Short mmCIF file of C-alpha atoms and ligand atoms in Angstrom, two decimals:
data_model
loop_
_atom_site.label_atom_id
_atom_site.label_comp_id
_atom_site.label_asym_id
_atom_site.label_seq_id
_atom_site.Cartn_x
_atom_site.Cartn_y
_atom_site.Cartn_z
CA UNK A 1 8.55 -25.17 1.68
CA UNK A 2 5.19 -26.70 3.51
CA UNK A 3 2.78 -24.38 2.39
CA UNK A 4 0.60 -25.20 -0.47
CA UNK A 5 -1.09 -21.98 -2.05
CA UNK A 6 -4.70 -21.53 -2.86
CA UNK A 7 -4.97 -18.58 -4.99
CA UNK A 8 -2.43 -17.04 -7.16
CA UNK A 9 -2.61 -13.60 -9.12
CA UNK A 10 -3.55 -13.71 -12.40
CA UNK A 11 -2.71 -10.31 -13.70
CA UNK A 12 -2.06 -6.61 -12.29
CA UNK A 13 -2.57 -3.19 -13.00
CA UNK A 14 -1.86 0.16 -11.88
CA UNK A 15 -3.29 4.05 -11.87
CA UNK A 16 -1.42 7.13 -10.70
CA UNK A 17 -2.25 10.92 -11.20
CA UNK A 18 -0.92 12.55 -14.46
CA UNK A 19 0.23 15.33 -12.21
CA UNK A 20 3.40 15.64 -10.42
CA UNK A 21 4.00 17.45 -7.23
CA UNK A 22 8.38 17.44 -6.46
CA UNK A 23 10.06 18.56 -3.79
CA UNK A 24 10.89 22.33 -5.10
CA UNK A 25 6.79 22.69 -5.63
CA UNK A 26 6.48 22.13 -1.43
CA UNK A 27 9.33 24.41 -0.91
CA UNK A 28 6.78 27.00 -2.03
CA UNK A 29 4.14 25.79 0.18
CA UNK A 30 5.47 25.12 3.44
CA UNK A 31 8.99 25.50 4.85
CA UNK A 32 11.15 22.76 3.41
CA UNK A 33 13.84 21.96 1.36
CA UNK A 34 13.93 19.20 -0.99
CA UNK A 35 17.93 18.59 0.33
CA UNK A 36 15.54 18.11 3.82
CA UNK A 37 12.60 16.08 1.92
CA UNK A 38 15.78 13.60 0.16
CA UNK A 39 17.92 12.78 2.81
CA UNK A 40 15.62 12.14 5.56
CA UNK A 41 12.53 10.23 3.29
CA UNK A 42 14.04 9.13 -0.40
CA UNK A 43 11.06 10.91 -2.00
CA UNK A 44 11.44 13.46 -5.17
CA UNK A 45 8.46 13.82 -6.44
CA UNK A 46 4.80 12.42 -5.81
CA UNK A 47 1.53 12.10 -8.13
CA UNK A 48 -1.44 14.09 -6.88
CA UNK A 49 -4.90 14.00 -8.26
CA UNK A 50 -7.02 16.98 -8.74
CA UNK A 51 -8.99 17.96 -5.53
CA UNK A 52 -12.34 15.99 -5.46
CA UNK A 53 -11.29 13.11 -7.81
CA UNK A 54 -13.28 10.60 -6.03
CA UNK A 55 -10.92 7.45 -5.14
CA UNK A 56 -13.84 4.58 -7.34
CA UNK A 57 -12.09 6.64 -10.56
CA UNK A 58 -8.24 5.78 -9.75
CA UNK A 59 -9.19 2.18 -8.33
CA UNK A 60 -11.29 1.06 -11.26
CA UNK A 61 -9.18 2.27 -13.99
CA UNK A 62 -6.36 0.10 -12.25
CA UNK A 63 -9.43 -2.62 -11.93
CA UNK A 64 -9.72 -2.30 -15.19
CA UNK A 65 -5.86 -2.83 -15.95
CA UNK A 66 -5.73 -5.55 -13.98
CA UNK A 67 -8.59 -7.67 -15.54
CA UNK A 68 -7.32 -6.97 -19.09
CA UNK A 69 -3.78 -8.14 -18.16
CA UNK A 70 -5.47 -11.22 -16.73
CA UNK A 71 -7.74 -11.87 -19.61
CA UNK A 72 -10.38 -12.17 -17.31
CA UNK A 73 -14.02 -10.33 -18.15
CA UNK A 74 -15.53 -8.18 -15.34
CA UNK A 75 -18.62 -10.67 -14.91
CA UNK A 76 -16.44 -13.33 -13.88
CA UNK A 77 -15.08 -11.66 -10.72
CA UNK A 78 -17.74 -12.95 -8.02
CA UNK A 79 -15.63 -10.67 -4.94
CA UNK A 80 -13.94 -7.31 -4.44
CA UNK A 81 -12.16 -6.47 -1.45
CA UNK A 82 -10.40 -2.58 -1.75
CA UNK A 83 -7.59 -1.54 1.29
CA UNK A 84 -8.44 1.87 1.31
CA UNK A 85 -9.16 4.59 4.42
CA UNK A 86 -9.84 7.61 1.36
CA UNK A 87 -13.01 5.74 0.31
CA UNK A 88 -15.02 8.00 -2.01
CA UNK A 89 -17.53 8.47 0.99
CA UNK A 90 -18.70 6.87 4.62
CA UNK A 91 -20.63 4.44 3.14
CA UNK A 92 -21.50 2.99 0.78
CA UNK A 93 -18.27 0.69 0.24
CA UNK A 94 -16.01 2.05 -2.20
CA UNK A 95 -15.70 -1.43 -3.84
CA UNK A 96 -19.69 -0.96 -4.55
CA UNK A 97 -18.90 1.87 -6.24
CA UNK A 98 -15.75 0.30 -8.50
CA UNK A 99 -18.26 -2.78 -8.45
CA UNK A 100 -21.15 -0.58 -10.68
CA UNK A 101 -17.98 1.37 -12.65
CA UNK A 102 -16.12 -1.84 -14.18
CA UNK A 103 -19.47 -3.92 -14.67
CA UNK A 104 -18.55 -6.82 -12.17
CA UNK A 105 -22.06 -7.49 -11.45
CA UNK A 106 -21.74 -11.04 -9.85
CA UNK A 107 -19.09 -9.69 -7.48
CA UNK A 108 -19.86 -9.26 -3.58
CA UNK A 109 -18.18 -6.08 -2.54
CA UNK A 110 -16.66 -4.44 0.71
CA UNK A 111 -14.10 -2.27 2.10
CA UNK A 112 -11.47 -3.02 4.24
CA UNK A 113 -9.36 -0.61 6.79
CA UNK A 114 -6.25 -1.27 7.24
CA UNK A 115 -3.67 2.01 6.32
CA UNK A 116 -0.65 1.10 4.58
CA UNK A 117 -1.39 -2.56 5.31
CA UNK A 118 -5.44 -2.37 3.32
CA UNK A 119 -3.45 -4.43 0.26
CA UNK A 120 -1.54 -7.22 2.14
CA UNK A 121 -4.33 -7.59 4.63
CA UNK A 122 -7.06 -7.80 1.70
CA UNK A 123 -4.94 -10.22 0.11
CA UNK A 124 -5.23 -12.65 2.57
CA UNK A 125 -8.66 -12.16 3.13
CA UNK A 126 -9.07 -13.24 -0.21
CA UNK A 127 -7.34 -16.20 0.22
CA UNK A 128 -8.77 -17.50 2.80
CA UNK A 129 -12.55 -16.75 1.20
CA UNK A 130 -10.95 -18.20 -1.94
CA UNK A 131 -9.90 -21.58 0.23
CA UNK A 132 -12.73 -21.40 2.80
CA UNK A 133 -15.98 -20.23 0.69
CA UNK A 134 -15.09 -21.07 -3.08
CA UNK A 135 -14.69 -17.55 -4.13
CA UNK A 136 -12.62 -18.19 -7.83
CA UNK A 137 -12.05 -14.64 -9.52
CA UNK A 138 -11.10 -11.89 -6.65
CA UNK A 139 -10.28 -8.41 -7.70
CA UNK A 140 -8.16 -6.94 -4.61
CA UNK A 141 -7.47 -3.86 -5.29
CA UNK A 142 -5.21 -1.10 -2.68
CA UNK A 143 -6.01 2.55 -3.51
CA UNK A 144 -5.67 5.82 -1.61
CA UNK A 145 -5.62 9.41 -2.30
CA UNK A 146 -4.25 10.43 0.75
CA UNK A 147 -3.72 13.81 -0.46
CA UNK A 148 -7.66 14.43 0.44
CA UNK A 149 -6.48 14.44 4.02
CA UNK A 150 -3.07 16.20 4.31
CA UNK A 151 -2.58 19.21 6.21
CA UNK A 152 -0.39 21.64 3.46
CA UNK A 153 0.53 23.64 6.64
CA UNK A 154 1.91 20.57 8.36
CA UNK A 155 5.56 19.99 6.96
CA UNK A 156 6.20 17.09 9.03
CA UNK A 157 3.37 15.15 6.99
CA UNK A 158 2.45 16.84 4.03
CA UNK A 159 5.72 15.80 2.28
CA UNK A 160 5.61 12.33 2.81
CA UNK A 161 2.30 11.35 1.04
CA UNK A 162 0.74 10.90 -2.62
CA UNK A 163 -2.29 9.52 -4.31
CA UNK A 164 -2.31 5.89 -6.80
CA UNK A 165 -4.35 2.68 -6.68
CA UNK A 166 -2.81 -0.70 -7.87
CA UNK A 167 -4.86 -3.99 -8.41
CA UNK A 168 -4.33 -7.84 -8.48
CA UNK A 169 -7.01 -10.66 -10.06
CA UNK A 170 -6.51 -13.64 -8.18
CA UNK A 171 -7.95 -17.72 -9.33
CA UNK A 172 -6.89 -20.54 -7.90
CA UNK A 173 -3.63 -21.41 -7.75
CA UNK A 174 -2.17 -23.77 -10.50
CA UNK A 175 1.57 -25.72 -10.11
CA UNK A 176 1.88 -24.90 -7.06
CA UNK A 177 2.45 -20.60 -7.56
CA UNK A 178 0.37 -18.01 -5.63
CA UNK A 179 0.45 -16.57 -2.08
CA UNK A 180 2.51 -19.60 -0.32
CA UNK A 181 2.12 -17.67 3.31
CA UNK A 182 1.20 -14.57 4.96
CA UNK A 183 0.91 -13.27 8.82
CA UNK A 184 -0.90 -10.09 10.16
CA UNK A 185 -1.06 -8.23 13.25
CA UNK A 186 -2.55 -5.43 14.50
CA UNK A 187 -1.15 -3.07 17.90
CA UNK A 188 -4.03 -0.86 18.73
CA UNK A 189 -2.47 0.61 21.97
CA UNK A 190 -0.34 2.11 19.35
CA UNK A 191 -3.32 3.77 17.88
CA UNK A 192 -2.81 7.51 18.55
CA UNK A 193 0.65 7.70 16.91
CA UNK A 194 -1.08 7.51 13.38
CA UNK A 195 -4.47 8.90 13.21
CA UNK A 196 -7.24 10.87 11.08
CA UNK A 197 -9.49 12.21 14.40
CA UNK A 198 -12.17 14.02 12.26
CA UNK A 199 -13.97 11.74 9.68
CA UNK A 200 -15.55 9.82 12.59
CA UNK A 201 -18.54 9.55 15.18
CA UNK A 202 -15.60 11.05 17.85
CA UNK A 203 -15.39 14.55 15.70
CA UNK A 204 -18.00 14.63 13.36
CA UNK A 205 -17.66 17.43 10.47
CA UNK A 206 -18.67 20.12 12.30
CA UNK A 207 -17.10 23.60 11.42
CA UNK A 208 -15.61 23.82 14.37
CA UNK A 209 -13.60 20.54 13.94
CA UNK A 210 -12.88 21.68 10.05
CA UNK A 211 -11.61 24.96 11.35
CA UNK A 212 -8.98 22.75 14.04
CA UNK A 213 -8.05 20.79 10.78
CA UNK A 214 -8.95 17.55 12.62
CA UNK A 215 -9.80 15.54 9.40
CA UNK A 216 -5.73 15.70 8.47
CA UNK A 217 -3.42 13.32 9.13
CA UNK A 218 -1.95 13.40 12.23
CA UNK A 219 1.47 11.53 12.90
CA UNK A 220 4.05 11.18 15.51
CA UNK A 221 6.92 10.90 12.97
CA UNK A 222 10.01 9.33 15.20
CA UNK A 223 7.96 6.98 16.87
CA UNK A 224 5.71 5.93 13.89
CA UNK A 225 9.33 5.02 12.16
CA UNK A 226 10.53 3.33 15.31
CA UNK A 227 7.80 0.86 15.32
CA UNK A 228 7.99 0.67 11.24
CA UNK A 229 11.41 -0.62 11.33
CA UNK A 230 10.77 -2.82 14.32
CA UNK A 231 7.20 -4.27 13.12
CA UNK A 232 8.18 -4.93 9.17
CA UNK A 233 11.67 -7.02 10.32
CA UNK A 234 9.37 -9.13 12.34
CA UNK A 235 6.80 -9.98 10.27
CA UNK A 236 9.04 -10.48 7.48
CA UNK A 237 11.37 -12.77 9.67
CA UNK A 238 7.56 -14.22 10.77
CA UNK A 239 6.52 -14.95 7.18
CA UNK A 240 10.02 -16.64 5.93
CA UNK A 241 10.41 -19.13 8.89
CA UNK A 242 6.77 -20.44 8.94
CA UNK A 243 7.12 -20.59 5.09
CA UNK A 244 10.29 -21.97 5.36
CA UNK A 245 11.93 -20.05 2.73
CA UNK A 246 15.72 -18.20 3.56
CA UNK A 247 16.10 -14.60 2.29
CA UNK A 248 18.04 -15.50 -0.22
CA UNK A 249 15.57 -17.45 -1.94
CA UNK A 250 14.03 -14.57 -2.37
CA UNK A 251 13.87 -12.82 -6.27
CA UNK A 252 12.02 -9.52 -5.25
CA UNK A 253 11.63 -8.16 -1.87
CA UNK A 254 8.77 -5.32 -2.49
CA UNK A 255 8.79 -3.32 1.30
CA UNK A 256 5.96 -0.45 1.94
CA UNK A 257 7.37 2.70 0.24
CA UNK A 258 6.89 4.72 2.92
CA UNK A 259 10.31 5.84 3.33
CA UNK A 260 13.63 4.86 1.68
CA UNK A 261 15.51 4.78 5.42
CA UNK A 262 12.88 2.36 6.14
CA UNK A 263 13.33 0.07 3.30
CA UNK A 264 16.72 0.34 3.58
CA UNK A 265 16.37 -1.00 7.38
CA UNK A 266 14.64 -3.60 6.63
CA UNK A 267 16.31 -5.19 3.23
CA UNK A 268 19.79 -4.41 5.12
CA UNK A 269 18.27 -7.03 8.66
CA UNK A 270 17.94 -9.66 6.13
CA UNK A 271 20.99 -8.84 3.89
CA UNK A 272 19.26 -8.49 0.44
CA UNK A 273 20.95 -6.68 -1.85
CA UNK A 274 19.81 -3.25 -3.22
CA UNK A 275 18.78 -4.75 -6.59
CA UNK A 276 16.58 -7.47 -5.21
CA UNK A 277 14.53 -4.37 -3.16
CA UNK A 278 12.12 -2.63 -5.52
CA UNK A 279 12.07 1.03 -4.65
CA UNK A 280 9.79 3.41 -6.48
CA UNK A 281 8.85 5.62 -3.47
CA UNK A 282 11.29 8.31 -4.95
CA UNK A 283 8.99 8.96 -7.60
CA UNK A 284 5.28 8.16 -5.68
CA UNK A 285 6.19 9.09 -2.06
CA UNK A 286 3.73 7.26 0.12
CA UNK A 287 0.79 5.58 -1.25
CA UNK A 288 -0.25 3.67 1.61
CA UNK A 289 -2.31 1.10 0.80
CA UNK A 290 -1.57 1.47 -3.09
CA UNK A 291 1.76 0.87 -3.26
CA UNK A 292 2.88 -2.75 -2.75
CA UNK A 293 0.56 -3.10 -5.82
CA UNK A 294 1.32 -0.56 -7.64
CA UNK A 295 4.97 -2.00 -7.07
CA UNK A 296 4.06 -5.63 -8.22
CA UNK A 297 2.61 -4.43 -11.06
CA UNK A 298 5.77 -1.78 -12.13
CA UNK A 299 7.72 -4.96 -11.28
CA UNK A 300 5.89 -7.23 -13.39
CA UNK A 301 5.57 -4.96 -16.20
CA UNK A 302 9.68 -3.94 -16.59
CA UNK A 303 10.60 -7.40 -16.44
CA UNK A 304 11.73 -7.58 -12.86
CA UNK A 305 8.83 -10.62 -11.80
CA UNK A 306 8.80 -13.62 -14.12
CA UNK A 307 6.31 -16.58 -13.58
CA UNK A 308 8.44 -18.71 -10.82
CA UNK A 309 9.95 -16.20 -9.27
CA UNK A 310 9.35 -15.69 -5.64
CA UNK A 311 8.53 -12.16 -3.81
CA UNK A 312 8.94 -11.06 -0.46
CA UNK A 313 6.03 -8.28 0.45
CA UNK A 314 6.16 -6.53 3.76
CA UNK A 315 4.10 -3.68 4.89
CA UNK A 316 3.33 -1.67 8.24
CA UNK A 317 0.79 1.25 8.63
CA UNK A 318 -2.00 2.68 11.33
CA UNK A 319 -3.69 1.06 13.84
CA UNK A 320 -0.67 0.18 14.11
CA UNK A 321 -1.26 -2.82 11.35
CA UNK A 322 1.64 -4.88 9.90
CA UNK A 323 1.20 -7.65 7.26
CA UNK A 324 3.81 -9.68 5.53
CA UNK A 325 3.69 -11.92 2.40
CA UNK A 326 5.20 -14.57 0.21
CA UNK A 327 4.32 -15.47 -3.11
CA UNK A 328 5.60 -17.45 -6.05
CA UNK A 329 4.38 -15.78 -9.16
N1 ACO B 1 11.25 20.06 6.01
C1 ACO B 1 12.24 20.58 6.81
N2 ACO B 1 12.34 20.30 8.10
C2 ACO B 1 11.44 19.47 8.65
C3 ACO B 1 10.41 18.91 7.89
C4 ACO B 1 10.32 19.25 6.53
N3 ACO B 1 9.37 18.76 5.71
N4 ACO B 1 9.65 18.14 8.69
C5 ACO B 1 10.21 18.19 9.92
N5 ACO B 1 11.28 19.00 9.88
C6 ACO B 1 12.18 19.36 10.98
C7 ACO B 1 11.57 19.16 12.33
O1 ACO B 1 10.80 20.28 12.69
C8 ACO B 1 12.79 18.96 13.19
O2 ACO B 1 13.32 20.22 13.48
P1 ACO B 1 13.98 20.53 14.94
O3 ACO B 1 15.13 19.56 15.04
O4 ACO B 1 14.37 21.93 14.84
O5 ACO B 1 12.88 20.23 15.92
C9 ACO B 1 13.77 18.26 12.29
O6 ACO B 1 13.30 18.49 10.93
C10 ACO B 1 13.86 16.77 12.53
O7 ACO B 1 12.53 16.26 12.57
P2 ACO B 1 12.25 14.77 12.92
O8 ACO B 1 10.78 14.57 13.02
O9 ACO B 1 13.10 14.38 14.09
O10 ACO B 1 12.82 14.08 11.61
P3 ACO B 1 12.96 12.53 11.34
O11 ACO B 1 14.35 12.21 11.03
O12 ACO B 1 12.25 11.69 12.34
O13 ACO B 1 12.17 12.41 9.96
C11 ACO B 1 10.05 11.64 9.12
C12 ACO B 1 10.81 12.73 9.91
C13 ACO B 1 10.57 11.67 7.70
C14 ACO B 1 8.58 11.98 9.15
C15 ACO B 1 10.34 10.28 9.75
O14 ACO B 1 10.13 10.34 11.15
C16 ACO B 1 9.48 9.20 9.17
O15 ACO B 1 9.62 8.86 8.02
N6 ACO B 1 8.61 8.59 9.98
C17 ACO B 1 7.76 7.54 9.51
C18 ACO B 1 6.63 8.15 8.76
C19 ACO B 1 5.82 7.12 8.05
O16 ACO B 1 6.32 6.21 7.45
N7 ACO B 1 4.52 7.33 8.11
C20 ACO B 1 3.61 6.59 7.38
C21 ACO B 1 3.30 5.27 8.01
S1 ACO B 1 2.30 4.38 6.98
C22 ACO B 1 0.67 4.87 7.09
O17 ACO B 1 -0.11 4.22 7.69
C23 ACO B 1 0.20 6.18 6.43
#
C-alpha cells in the first residue's frame, strides 16, 4: 500500500425520518406490488420526512451526531462541505444554513452537487483542502430528502427513493488510518438519463412547468442501471489497484444503496462475500447522497467497523458521477 492518508474520520453520525413509508403503503398510491418493489430493487420500506421539513434540520441533527461521537466542539470545525441536490433552497448554501444551526462559526461553508456521489465526492474534496490548504476539523456531511422531488404518479421512480442525512468529522490522519485513496469521474453526455429539468434557469417555476411536473425526478431506469453496474465495478477496480490493496483485504465493502441487484453486481465482480457487503437499502431505499454515510455510521455503531479495519466505498449517481473510496478506519 503506497498511499499515505491525510485526513481520517474522527466520528459519525446519522438522521433518518421517524416515519416509515413500506411497500404495501405505495400499493395504495400508485400501481405496484411490493412482490414487484422486492424482487426487482431489495427495498421494503423507506423513511420519509414530513412535506416541507427543510433538509439544514436532518443534516445538522446528524452534524450534531457526528461531532459528539468525535468529541469535537462545533467551533473547532473551520469547513463544511454537504453532497446534497435537495438543498433547503437555491441559494444560500445549505451548509450556511447547518453552519448557523450547529454553531460552527469558524467554519467556511458550501454545497456541493454531485447525486448519489455528493458524499464520496465531498470527501475528497476535503482531503485534498485538508492536505493542500491546512483545513484540520471538516464536517462532510451527505443529506437528501429526495422525497421533495418524486413524482407519486410515477411508479417507475417513486418507489425507489427516501429521505436521511449521514455525517463524518474528519482531522488529520494519525498511524497511518484515514482515506488511503479515492478516484472520481464524471460522464455528462450521460446527463439526460438522470435528471430534475424544473428547479433550474432551463424551466424556471412557472405554473406551467409545475403543472408538467418538471421539478420530479426523471429517470431512464434500464439504462441508468446499465451504466450503475458498469461505472461502480470500474471505479472500484480503479481505487484498489492504484491503492494497491486486493479485495480481499477488504473488511467492509459499503456500495451506494440504490438497489440490492446492483450491490449484488458489484460485490459478486470482485467476489466479496455477502457478509463483508453492508446492505441497509431494504430498510432506507435510496438515499442518494446520504447513504454511504448513513451506512458507515450504522456500520460503526453495530460493531461491524473497528479502528484498523479497512472499507471499500463505491458510489454512482447523476450527471452521470461515480466516486470510489478506500479507507482504513
Ligand atoms: N411496480 C410494478 N411494475 C412496475 C413498476 C412498479 N413500481 N415500475 C415499473 N414497472 C413495470 C414497467 O412498467 C415494466 O412493465 P412492462 O414490461 O409492461 O413495460 C416492467 O415493470 C419492467 O420495467 P423495467 O423498467 O424494465 O424494470 P427494471 O427491471 O429495469 O427495474 C428499476 C426498474 C428498479 C428502476 C431498475 O431499472 C433500476 O433500479 N434502475 C436503476 C435506478 C437507480 O439506481 N437510480 C438511482 C441512481 S442514483 C441517483 O443519482 C439518484
Amino acid at each position: 500500500m503506497h498511499k499515505t492518508p491525510h485526513a481520517m474520520i474522527y466520528g459519525t453520525g446519522r438522521s433518518v425520518p421517524e416515519k416509515v413509508l413500506t411497500n404495501a403503503d405505495l400499493e395504495q398510491i400508485v400501481d405496484t406490488t411490493d412482490r414487484w418493489i422486492m424482487a426487482r430493487t431489495g427495498i421494503r420500506e423507506r423513511r420519509i420526512v414530513e412535506p416541507g421539513t427543510p433538509l439544514s434540520d436532518l443534516a445538522s441533527a446528524a452534524a450534531r451526531e457526528a461531532l459528539d461521537n468525535a468529541g469535537v466542539a462545533a467551533e473547532e470545525i473551520d469547513l463544511i462541505i454537504l453532497g446534497s441536490v435537495t438543498g433547503d433552497m437555491k441559494f444560500p448554501a445549505t451548509a450556511c444554513i447547518i453552519q448557523d444551526k450547529i454553531g460552527a462559526k469558524n467554519a467556511v461553508a458550501f454545497d456541493l452537487s454531485a447525486a448519489c456521489s455528493g458524499f464520496l465526492y465531498s470527501l475528497q474534496v476535503a482531503s485534498a483542502m485538508m492536505a493542500a490548504a491546512g483545513y484540520r476539523r471538516i464536517l462532510v456531511i451527505g443529506a437528501e430528502i429526495l422525497t421533495s422531488m418524486v413524482n407519486w404518479q410515477d411508479r417507475d421512480t417513486c418507489v425507489l427513493f427516501g429521505d436521511g442525512a449521514g455525517a463524518v468529522v474528519l482531522g488529520p490522519s494519525v498511524d497511518n488510518r484515514g482515506i488511503i485513496h479515492s478516484c472520481l469521474g464524471s460522464d455528462g453526455s450521460c446527463a439526460n438519463l438522470l435528471f430534475n429539468p424544473g428547479c433550474g434557469s432551463v424551466n424556471p417555476p412557472t405554473p406551467e412547468n409545475a403543472a408538467a411536473k418538471l421539478h420530479t425526478i426523471n429517470m431512464a431506469g434500464k439504462e441508468v442501471f446499465r451504466h450503475a453496474v458498469t461505472a461502480m465495478t470500474n471505479a472500484m477496480q480503479q481505487v484498489l489497484q492504484e491503492a494497491g490493496i486486493a479485495p480481499e483485504q477488504l473488511n467492509l465493502l459499503i456500495p451506494h444503496q440504490a438497489n440490492l441487484r446492483i450491490i449484488e453486481a458489484v460485490a459478486k465482480r470482485f467476489h466479496v462475500p455477502a457478509e463483508k457487503v453492508y446492505v441497509n437499502v431494504d430498510r432506507l431505499g435510496n438515499t442518494s447522497s446520504a447513504s454511504i454515510p448513513i451506512a458507515i455510521d450504522e456500520a460503526r455503531r453495530a460493531g461491524k467497523i473497528a479502528p484498523g479495519d479497512l472499507v471499500g466505498m463505491v458510489t454512482f449517481g447523476a450527471g452521470l458521477t461515480w466516486a470510489s473510496s478506500v479507507i482504513r478506519f
